[in-house]
Each structure stands twice: as structure tokens, then as C-alpha cells.
PDB file of C-alpha atoms in Angstrom:
ATOM      1  CA  UNK A  17      15.104  32.662 -83.945  1.00  0.00           C
ATOM      2  CA  UNK A  18      16.990  34.078 -81.098  1.00  0.00           C
ATOM      3  CA  UNK A  19      17.806  31.632 -78.242  1.00  0.00           C
ATOM      4  CA  UNK A  20      17.916  33.195 -74.772  1.00  0.00           C
ATOM      5  CA  UNK A  21      19.614  31.053 -72.144  1.00  0.00           C
ATOM      6  CA  UNK A  22      18.201  32.998 -69.101  1.00  0.00           C
ATOM      7  CA  UNK A  23      14.464  33.696 -69.581  1.00  0.00           C
ATOM      8  CA  UNK A  24      11.794  33.077 -71.942  1.00  0.00           C
ATOM      9  CA  UNK A  25      10.502  36.292 -73.799  1.00  0.00           C
ATOM     10  CA  UNK A  26       8.159  36.777 -76.645  1.00  0.00           C
ATOM     11  CA  UNK A  27      10.928  36.711 -79.214  1.00  0.00           C
ATOM     12  CA  UNK A  28      13.084  33.905 -77.477  1.00  0.00           C
ATOM     13  CA  UNK A  29      13.045  30.880 -75.499  1.00  0.00           C
ATOM     14  CA  UNK A  30      15.237  28.919 -73.267  1.00  0.00           C
ATOM     15  CA  UNK A  31      17.342  26.073 -74.603  1.00  0.00           C
ATOM     16  CA  UNK A  32      15.981  23.655 -71.905  1.00  0.00           C
ATOM     17  CA  UNK A  33      12.487  24.582 -73.252  1.00  0.00           C
ATOM     18  CA  UNK A  34      13.432  23.737 -76.649  1.00  0.00           C
ATOM     19  CA  UNK A  35      14.780  20.491 -75.794  1.00  0.00           C
ATOM     20  CA  UNK A  36      11.556  19.289 -74.185  1.00  0.00           C
ATOM     21  CA  UNK A  37       9.635  19.551 -77.487  1.00  0.00           C
ATOM     22  CA  UNK A  38       8.886  16.502 -79.628  1.00  0.00           C
ATOM     23  CA  UNK A  39      10.461  16.572 -83.130  1.00  0.00           C
ATOM     24  CA  UNK A  40       7.846  15.315 -85.713  1.00  0.00           C
ATOM     25  CA  UNK A  41       8.550  14.850 -89.412  1.00  0.00           C
ATOM     26  CA  UNK A  42       5.652  16.152 -91.382  1.00  0.00           C
ATOM     27  CA  UNK A  43       6.764  13.926 -94.467  1.00  0.00           C
ATOM     28  CA  UNK A  44       5.480  10.669 -92.725  1.00  0.00           C
ATOM     29  CA  UNK A  45       3.961  11.979 -89.344  1.00  0.00           C
ATOM     30  CA  UNK A  46       6.480   9.882 -87.360  1.00  0.00           C
ATOM     31  CA  UNK A  47       7.995  11.234 -84.041  1.00  0.00           C
ATOM     32  CA  UNK A  48      11.692  11.428 -84.287  1.00  0.00           C
ATOM     33  CA  UNK A  49      12.488  11.895 -80.561  1.00  0.00           C
ATOM     34  CA  UNK A  50      13.556  15.353 -78.736  1.00  0.00           C
ATOM     35  CA  UNK A  51      16.444  17.494 -79.244  1.00  0.00           C
ATOM     36  CA  UNK A  52      19.571  16.392 -77.522  1.00  0.00           C
ATOM     37  CA  UNK A  53      21.777  18.986 -78.920  1.00  0.00           C
ATOM     38  CA  UNK A  54      22.211  22.015 -81.248  1.00  0.00           C
ATOM     39  CA  UNK A  55      24.785  22.952 -83.870  1.00  0.00           C
ATOM     40  CA  UNK A  56      25.653  26.650 -83.503  1.00  0.00           C
ATOM     41  CA  UNK A  57      27.390  29.010 -85.780  1.00  0.00           C
ATOM     42  CA  UNK A  58      29.068  31.154 -83.162  1.00  0.00           C
ATOM     43  CA  UNK A  59      30.236  33.597 -85.801  1.00  0.00           C
ATOM     44  CA  UNK A  60      27.059  34.403 -87.312  1.00  0.00           C
ATOM     45  CA  UNK A  61      24.977  33.789 -83.816  1.00  0.00           C
ATOM     46  CA  UNK A  62      22.623  31.233 -85.422  1.00  0.00           C
ATOM     47  CA  UNK A  63      21.533  27.640 -84.898  1.00  0.00           C
ATOM     48  CA  UNK A  64      22.464  25.565 -87.920  1.00  0.00           C
ATOM     49  CA  UNK A  65      20.937  22.347 -86.911  1.00  0.00           C
ATOM     50  CA  UNK A  66      19.127  20.491 -84.311  1.00  0.00           C
ATOM     51  CA  UNK A  67      20.260  16.852 -83.243  1.00  0.00           C
ATOM     52  CA  UNK A  68      17.913  14.439 -82.292  1.00  0.00           C
ATOM     53  CA  UNK A  69      19.247  10.888 -80.937  1.00  0.00           C
ATOM     54  CA  UNK A  70      18.984   8.200 -83.720  1.00  0.00           C
ATOM     55  CA  UNK A  71      17.060   4.984 -83.310  1.00  0.00           C
ATOM     56  CA  UNK A  72      19.957   2.762 -84.748  1.00  0.00           C
ATOM     57  CA  UNK A  73      20.536   0.815 -81.640  1.00  0.00           C
ATOM     58  CA  UNK A  74      19.602  -2.918 -82.189  1.00  0.00           C
ATOM     59  CA  UNK A  75      18.088  -4.035 -78.715  1.00  0.00           C
ATOM     60  CA  UNK A  76      20.853  -2.342 -76.775  1.00  0.00           C
ATOM     61  CA  UNK A  77      23.426  -4.585 -78.242  1.00  0.00           C
ATOM     62  CA  UNK A  78      25.306  -1.649 -80.189  1.00  0.00           C
ATOM     63  CA  UNK A  79      26.790   1.400 -79.150  1.00  0.00           C
ATOM     64  CA  UNK A  80      25.059   4.965 -79.064  1.00  0.00           C
ATOM     65  CA  UNK A  81      23.773   4.978 -82.702  1.00  0.00           C
ATOM     66  CA  UNK A  82      23.869   7.837 -85.405  1.00  0.00           C
ATOM     67  CA  UNK A  83      22.324  10.863 -84.491  1.00  0.00           C
ATOM     68  CA  UNK A  84      19.722  12.560 -86.684  1.00  0.00           C
ATOM     69  CA  UNK A  85      21.201  16.192 -87.625  1.00  0.00           C
ATOM     70  CA  UNK A  86      18.297  18.117 -88.958  1.00  0.00           C
ATOM     71  CA  UNK A  87      19.231  21.515 -90.624  1.00  0.00           C
ATOM     72  CA  UNK A  88      17.756  24.457 -89.415  1.00  0.00           C
ATOM     73  CA  UNK A  89      16.222  25.220 -92.981  1.00  0.00           C
ATOM     74  CA  UNK A  90      14.091  21.909 -92.538  1.00  0.00           C
ATOM     75  CA  UNK A  91      12.375  23.151 -89.357  1.00  0.00           C
ATOM     76  CA  UNK A  92       8.696  24.013 -90.741  1.00  0.00           C
ATOM     77  CA  UNK A  93       7.274  25.316 -87.516  1.00  0.00           C
ATOM     78  CA  UNK A  94       7.976  25.477 -83.734  1.00  0.00           C
ATOM     79  CA  UNK A  95       4.840  24.930 -81.544  1.00  0.00           C
ATOM     80  CA  UNK A  96       4.302  24.988 -77.947  1.00  0.00           C
ATOM     81  CA  UNK A  97       4.736  21.255 -77.533  1.00  0.00           C
ATOM     82  CA  UNK A  98       6.333  20.249 -80.920  1.00  0.00           C
ATOM     83  CA  UNK A  99       8.695  21.157 -83.536  1.00  0.00           C
ATOM     84  CA  UNK A 100       7.418  20.095 -87.029  1.00  0.00           C
ATOM     85  CA  UNK A 101      10.285  19.262 -89.434  1.00  0.00           C
ATOM     86  CA  UNK A 102      10.313  18.221 -93.166  1.00  0.00           C
ATOM     87  CA  UNK A 103      12.861  15.448 -93.835  1.00  0.00           C
ATOM     88  CA  UNK A 104      12.350  12.958 -96.435  1.00  0.00           C
ATOM     89  CA  UNK A 105      15.862  11.374 -95.939  1.00  0.00           C
ATOM     90  CA  UNK A 106      15.698  10.979 -92.146  1.00  0.00           C
ATOM     91  CA  UNK A 107      13.663   7.995 -92.142  1.00  0.00           C
ATOM     92  CA  UNK A 108      15.592   6.565 -94.855  1.00  0.00           C
ATOM     93  CA  UNK A 109      18.909   6.962 -93.128  1.00  0.00           C
ATOM     94  CA  UNK A 110      17.647   5.799 -89.915  1.00  0.00           C
ATOM     95  CA  UNK A 111      16.072   2.760 -91.368  1.00  0.00           C
ATOM     96  CA  UNK A 112      19.217   1.884 -93.459  1.00  0.00           C
ATOM     97  CA  UNK A 113      21.253   2.143 -90.346  1.00  0.00           C
ATOM     98  CA  UNK A 114      18.859  -0.200 -88.278  1.00  0.00           C
ATOM     99  CA  UNK A 115      18.718  -2.609 -91.142  1.00  0.00           C
ATOM    100  CA  UNK A 116      22.848  -2.534 -91.420  1.00  0.00           C
ATOM    101  CA  UNK A 117      23.032  -3.300 -87.750  1.00  0.00           C
ATOM    102  CA  UNK A 118      20.347  -5.935 -87.703  1.00  0.00           C
ATOM    103  CA  UNK A 119      22.136  -7.631 -90.639  1.00  0.00           C
ATOM    104  CA  UNK A 120      25.341  -7.354 -88.579  1.00  0.00           C
ATOM    105  CA  UNK A 121      23.789  -8.996 -85.501  1.00  0.00           C
ATOM    106  CA  UNK A 122      22.480 -11.850 -87.571  1.00  0.00           C
ATOM    107  CA  UNK A 123      25.641 -12.399 -89.232  1.00  0.00           C
ATOM    108  CA  UNK A 124      27.333 -12.451 -85.954  1.00  0.00           C
ATOM    109  CA  UNK A 125      24.706 -14.985 -84.569  1.00  0.00           C
ATOM    110  CA  UNK A 126      25.258 -17.248 -87.589  1.00  0.00           C
ATOM    111  CA  UNK A 127      28.904 -17.155 -87.320  1.00  0.00           C
ATOM    112  CA  UNK A 128      28.718 -18.146 -83.673  1.00  0.00           C
ATOM    113  CA  UNK A 129      26.320 -21.012 -84.723  1.00  0.00           C
ATOM    114  CA  UNK A 130      28.738 -22.244 -87.506  1.00  0.00           C
ATOM    115  CA  UNK A 131      31.705 -22.215 -85.143  1.00  0.00           C
ATOM    116  CA  UNK A 132      29.813 -24.111 -82.353  1.00  0.00           C
ATOM    117  CA  UNK A 133      28.750 -26.774 -85.071  1.00  0.00           C
ATOM    118  CA  UNK A 134      32.383 -27.153 -86.244  1.00  0.00           C
ATOM    119  CA  UNK A 135      33.653 -27.503 -82.606  1.00  0.00           C
ATOM    120  CA  UNK A 136      30.980 -30.134 -81.993  1.00  0.00           C
ATOM    121  CA  UNK A 137      32.106 -32.159 -85.234  1.00  0.00           C
ATOM    122  CA  UNK A 138      35.637 -31.860 -84.354  1.00  0.00           C
ATOM    123  CA  UNK A 139      34.778 -33.164 -80.873  1.00  0.00           C
ATOM    124  CA  UNK A 140      32.640 -36.066 -82.192  1.00  0.00           C
ATOM    125  CA  UNK A 141      35.381 -36.904 -84.846  1.00  0.00           C
ATOM    126  CA  UNK A 142      38.197 -36.878 -81.806  1.00  0.00           C
ATOM    127  CA  UNK A 143      36.121 -39.166 -79.778  1.00  0.00           C
ATOM    128  CA  UNK A 144      35.776 -41.764 -82.646  1.00  0.00           C
ATOM    129  CA  UNK A 145      39.389 -41.750 -83.079  1.00  0.00           C
ATOM    130  CA  UNK A 146      40.070 -42.600 -79.455  1.00  0.00           C
TER     131      UNK A 146
END
């Protein structure tokens, strides 16, 4: 596929048009998002991969999550509204990352609770000695 940054032709399209298409995984039928970036091979003049923002943010508390990098070879079809990709591992990677961050969040909350309880016990024991 040839990407034309100036105007859309029968053989090319604008990068901005490419970025407005939804990316759908045909393996599970889930919408992965829209393209945020492209990885280019400048020497060969080819698109190596498309980049879709990952969903690894847990309730907005953690930094910008891991992007899903989908190799060009995994693109099945580019339609007028969607890009169909076949990625078995995308779902697993994104899910594992969300699970890891959720566990981290839970551990942080548990640590805060334990610290608060220790401080309360210490405070009670100090009041008894006074």
C-alpha cells in the first residue's frame, strides 16, 4: 500500500484518513481502537506496523499504557470504515497488562490500609502508656 500525504487517489490514501478507521481484531471481534501512529521503514518506503493506544490504564491512575503494535502482515483488510487485523496475542498482552496494573493498584491500597492500621495501633498503645 502506498501512503500519500497530500491527496487521496485510487491507489493511496491520506495518513489522516487512515487514522480515523477503527481497528477490529477478527480473532475475537473486538474493537482495538484507532491508529495513533505508524512504524515506517524509510529505506524501503513501507509501513512496518500500525500502532493502536493500549487499554492498560487502570481508572486513569497509571501512566499512558502500553501501545499495541500490530505488524503490517497481520492486517487482513482495509475497508472504508475499518481495518481488520488478525492478532491472537494482542488480546492476551493487553489483558495481562491490565491485570498486572490492577494487582499493583490492589497491593498499593492494601499497603496503605496496613500502614494506617499500624499507625492506629501505635497511637492506641501510646495513649495507654500516658
